[in-house]
Short mmCIF file of C-alpha atoms in Angstrom, two decimals:
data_model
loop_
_atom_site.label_atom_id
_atom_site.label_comp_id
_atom_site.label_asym_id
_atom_site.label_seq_id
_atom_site.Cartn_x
_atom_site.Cartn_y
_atom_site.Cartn_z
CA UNK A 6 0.00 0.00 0.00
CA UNK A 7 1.28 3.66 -0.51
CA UNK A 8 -0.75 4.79 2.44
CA UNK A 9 1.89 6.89 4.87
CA UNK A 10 2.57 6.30 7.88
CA UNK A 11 2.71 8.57 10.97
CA UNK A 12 4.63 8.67 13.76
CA UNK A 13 3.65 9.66 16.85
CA UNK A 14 0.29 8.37 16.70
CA UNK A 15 -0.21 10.47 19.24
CA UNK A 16 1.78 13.25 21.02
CA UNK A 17 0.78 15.76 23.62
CA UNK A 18 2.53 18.84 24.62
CA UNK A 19 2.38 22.03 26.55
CA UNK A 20 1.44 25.11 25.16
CA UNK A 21 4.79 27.39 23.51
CA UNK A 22 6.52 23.78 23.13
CA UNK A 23 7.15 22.64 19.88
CA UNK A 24 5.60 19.88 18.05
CA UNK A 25 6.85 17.49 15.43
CA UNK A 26 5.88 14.53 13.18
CA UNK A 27 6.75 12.43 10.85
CA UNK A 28 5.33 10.60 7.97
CA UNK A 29 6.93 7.76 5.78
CA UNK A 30 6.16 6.42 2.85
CA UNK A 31 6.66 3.51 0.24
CA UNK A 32 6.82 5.06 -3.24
CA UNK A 33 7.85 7.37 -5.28
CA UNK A 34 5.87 11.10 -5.54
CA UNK A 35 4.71 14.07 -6.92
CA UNK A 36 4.04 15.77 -4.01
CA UNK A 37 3.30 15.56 -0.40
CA UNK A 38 0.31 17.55 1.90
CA UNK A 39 -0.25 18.25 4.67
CA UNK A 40 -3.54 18.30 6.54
CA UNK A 41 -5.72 19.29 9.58
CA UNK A 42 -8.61 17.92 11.09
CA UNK A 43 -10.41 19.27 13.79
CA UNK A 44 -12.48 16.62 16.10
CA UNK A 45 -15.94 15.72 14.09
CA UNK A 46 -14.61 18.35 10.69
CA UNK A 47 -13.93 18.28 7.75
CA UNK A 48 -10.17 18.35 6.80
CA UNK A 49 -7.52 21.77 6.32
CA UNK A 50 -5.07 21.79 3.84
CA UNK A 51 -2.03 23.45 5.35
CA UNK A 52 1.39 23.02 3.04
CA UNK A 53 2.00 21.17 -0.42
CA UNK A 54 5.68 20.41 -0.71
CA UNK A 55 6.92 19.60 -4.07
CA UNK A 56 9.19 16.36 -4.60
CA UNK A 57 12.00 18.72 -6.11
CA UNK A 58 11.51 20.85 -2.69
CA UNK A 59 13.47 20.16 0.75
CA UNK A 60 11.53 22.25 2.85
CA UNK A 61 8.58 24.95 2.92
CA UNK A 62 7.46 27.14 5.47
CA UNK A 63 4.48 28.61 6.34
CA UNK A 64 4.19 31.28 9.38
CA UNK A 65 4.42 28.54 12.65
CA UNK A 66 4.60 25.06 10.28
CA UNK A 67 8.03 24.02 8.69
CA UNK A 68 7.66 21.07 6.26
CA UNK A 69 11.08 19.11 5.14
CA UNK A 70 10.85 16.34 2.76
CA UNK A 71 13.63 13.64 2.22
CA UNK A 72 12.93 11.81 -0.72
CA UNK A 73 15.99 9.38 -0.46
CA UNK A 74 14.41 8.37 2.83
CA UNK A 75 10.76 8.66 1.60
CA UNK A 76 10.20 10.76 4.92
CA UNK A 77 8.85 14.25 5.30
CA UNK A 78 8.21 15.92 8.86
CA UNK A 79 6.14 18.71 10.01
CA UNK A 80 7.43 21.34 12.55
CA UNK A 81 4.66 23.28 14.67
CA UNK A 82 6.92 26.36 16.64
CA UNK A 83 5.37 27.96 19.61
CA UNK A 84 2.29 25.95 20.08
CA UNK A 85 -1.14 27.05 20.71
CA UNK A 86 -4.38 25.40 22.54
CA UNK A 87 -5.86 25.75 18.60
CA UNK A 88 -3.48 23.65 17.14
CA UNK A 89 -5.16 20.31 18.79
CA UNK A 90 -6.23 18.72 16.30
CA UNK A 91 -5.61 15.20 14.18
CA UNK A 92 -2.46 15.88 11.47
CA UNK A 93 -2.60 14.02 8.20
CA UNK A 94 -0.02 13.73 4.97
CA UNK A 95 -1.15 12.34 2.20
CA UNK A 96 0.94 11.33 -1.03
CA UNK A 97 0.46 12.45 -4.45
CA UNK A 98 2.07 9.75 -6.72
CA UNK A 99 2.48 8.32 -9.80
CA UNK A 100 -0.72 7.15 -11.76
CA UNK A 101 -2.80 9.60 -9.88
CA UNK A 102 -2.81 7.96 -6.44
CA UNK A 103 -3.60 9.77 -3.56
CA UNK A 104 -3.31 8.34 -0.04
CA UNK A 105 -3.87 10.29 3.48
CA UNK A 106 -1.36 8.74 6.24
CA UNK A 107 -2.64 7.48 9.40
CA UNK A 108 -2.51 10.36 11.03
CA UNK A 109 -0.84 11.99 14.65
CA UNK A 110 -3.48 13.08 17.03
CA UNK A 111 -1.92 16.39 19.18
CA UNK A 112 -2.91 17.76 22.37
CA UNK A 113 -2.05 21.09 23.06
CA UNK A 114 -2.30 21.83 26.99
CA UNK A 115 -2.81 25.20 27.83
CA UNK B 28 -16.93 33.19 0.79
CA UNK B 29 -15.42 30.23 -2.06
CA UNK B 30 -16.39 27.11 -0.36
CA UNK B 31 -17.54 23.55 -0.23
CA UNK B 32 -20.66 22.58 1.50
CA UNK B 33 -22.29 19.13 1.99
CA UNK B 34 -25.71 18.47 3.51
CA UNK B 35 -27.21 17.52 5.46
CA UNK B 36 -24.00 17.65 8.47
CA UNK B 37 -26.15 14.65 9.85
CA UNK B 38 -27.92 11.83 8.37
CA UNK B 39 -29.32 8.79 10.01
CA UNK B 40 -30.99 6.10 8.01
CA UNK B 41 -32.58 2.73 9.06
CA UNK B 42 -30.18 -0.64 7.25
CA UNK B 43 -30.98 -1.24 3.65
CA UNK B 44 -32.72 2.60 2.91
CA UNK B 45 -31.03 4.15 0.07
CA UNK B 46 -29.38 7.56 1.29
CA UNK B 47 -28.13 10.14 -0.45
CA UNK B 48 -25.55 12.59 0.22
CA UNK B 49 -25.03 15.93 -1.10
CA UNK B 50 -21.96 18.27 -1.76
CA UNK B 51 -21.58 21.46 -3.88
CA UNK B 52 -18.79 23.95 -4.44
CA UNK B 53 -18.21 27.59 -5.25
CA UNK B 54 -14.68 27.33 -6.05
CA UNK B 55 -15.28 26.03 -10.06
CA UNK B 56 -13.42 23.61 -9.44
CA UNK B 57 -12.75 20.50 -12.02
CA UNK B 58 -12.59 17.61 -9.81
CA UNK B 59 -14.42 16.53 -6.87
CA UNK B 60 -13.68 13.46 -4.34
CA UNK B 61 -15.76 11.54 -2.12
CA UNK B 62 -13.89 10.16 0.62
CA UNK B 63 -15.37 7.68 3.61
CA UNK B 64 -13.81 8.44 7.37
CA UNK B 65 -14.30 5.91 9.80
CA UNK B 66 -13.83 6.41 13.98
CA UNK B 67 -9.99 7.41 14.45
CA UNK B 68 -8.56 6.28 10.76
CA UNK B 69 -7.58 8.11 7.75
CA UNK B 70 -10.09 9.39 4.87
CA UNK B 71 -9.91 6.85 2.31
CA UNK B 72 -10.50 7.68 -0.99
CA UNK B 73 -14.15 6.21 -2.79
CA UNK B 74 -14.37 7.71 -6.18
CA UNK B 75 -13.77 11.13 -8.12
CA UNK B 76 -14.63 12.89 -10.95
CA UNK B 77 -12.25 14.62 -13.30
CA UNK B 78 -14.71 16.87 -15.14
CA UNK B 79 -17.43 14.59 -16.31
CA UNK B 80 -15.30 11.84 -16.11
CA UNK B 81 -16.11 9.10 -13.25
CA UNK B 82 -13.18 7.40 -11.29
CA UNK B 83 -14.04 4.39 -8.88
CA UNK B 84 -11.15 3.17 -6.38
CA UNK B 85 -10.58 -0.49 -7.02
CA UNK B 86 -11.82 -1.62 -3.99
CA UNK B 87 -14.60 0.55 -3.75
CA UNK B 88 -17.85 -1.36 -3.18
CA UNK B 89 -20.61 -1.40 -5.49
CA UNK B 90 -22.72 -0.54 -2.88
CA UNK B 91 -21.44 2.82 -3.46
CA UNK B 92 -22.28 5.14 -6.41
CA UNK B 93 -21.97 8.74 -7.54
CA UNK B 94 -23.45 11.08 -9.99
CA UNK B 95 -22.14 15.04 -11.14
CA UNK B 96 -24.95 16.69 -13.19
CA UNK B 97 -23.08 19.88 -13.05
CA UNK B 98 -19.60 21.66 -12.10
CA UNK B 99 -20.84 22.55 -8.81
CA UNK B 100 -22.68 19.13 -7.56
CA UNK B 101 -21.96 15.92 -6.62
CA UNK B 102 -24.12 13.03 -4.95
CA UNK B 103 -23.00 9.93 -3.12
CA UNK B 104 -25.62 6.95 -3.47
CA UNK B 105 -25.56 4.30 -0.83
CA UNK B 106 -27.62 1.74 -1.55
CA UNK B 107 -28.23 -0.35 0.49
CA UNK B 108 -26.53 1.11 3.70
CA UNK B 109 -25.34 -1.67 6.14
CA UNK B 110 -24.14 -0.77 9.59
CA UNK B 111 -20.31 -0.66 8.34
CA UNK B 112 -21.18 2.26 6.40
CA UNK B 113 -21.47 4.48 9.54
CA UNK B 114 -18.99 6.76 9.00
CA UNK B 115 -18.05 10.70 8.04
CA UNK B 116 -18.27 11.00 4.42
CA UNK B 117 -15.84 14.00 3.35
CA UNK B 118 -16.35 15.57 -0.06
CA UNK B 119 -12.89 17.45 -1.46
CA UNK B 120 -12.30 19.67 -4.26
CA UNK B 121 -9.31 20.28 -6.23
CA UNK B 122 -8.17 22.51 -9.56
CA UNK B 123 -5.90 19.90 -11.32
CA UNK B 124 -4.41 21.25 -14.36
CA UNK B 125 -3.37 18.24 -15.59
CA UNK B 126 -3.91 14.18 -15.03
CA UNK B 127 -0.41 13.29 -13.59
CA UNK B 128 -0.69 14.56 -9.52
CA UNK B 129 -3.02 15.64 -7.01
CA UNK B 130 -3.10 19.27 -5.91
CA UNK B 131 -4.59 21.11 -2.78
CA UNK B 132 -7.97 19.50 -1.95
CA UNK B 133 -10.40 21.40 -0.17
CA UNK B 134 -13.05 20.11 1.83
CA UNK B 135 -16.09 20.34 3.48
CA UNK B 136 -17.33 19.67 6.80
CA UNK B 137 -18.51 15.88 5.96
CA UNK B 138 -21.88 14.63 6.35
CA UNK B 139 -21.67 11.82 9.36
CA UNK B 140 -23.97 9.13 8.51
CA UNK B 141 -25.59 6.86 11.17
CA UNK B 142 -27.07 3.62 9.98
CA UNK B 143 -29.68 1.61 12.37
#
């Protein structure tokens, strides 16, 4: 399958820390996205990172990709209560496939 | 506001009833997605359309249909609904200039169905 996988599944931190995860996957890509899902909502595009690109950055989210190590990882700086919420990539590849990862769930603690 | 919208936000139907979900856009864009969320797992990918064009996943079942009579519209048919069909079903959106990758998707709230 060339559905990603997350890592944490889940991580929870305090407020102003900063957050990262990762996501893995199995084959080569056009791009990779990021996502956000509220609990019970519908999903947030955040960053598209291009398979020629090594990193993106948009005000508190930093986005590298490694596509030797089929890995990309996003950064969350200065964390807010707001930013709990469920974090998906998802895969653009070859042959129009499209695949969300598994997700990381973060909690935010004020 | 440039948005996607699906209604109803809840729908509960009794097991077998055909159910229909609804999604429409203001963005113009070219392709729409309907994607099935279950409790806790990632949104997995049912069909799109490219235009007019109609794309079923492979393992899609055929319990599941869709129909686009224009741009802005698009209708998921379930039916017969069985009680692993209870899920959120998310419709996406997406300007694709081209057939080879996916661009940004954007999506509405979902429509949670509840089947008894």
């Amino acid at each position: 399958s060339q559905q990603g996988e997350e890592d944490p599944q889940a991580l929870s931190i305090q407020e102003g820390e900063n957050a990262t995860m990762n996501c893995s996957y199995k084959t080569s890509i056009n791009n990779l996205q990021w996502y956000r899902q509220n609990s019970g909502r519908g999903l947030v595009h955040l960053i598209l990172i291009r398979s020629n690109e090594r990193e993106k950055h948009s005000g508190r989210l930093r986005v590298t990709l490694d596509t030797s190590k089929k890995s990309s990882s996003l950064l969350i700086t200065a964390s807010r209560a707001a930013d709990t919420a469920s974090y998906f990539c998802a895969t653009a590849a070859l042959g129009n496939q499209f695949y969300f990862g598994t997700g990381t769930s973060l909690t935010v603690i004020p | 506001d440039a948005m996607v919208i699906q209604n109803p936000r809840y729908q509960v139907t009794q097991f077998g009833k055909p159910v229909t979900l609804s999604c429409s856009q203001t963005l113009n864009h070219n392709v729409m997605y309907w994607y099935q969320q279950k409790s806790s797992q990632a949104p997995k990918l049912l069909f799109h359309y490219y235009d007019k064009d109609f794309n079923n996943e492979a393992d899609t079942p055929d319990n599941f249909q869709s129909r686009r009579p224009n741009t802005s519209f698009c209708f998921l048919d379930i039916r017969s609904p069985g009680l692993g069909d209870a899920a959120m079903y998310l419709c996406a959106t997406s300007r694709e200039l081209g057939r080879a990758f996916r661009e940004t998707q954007y999506f509405g709230p979902g429509t949670r169905l509840l089947v008894l």
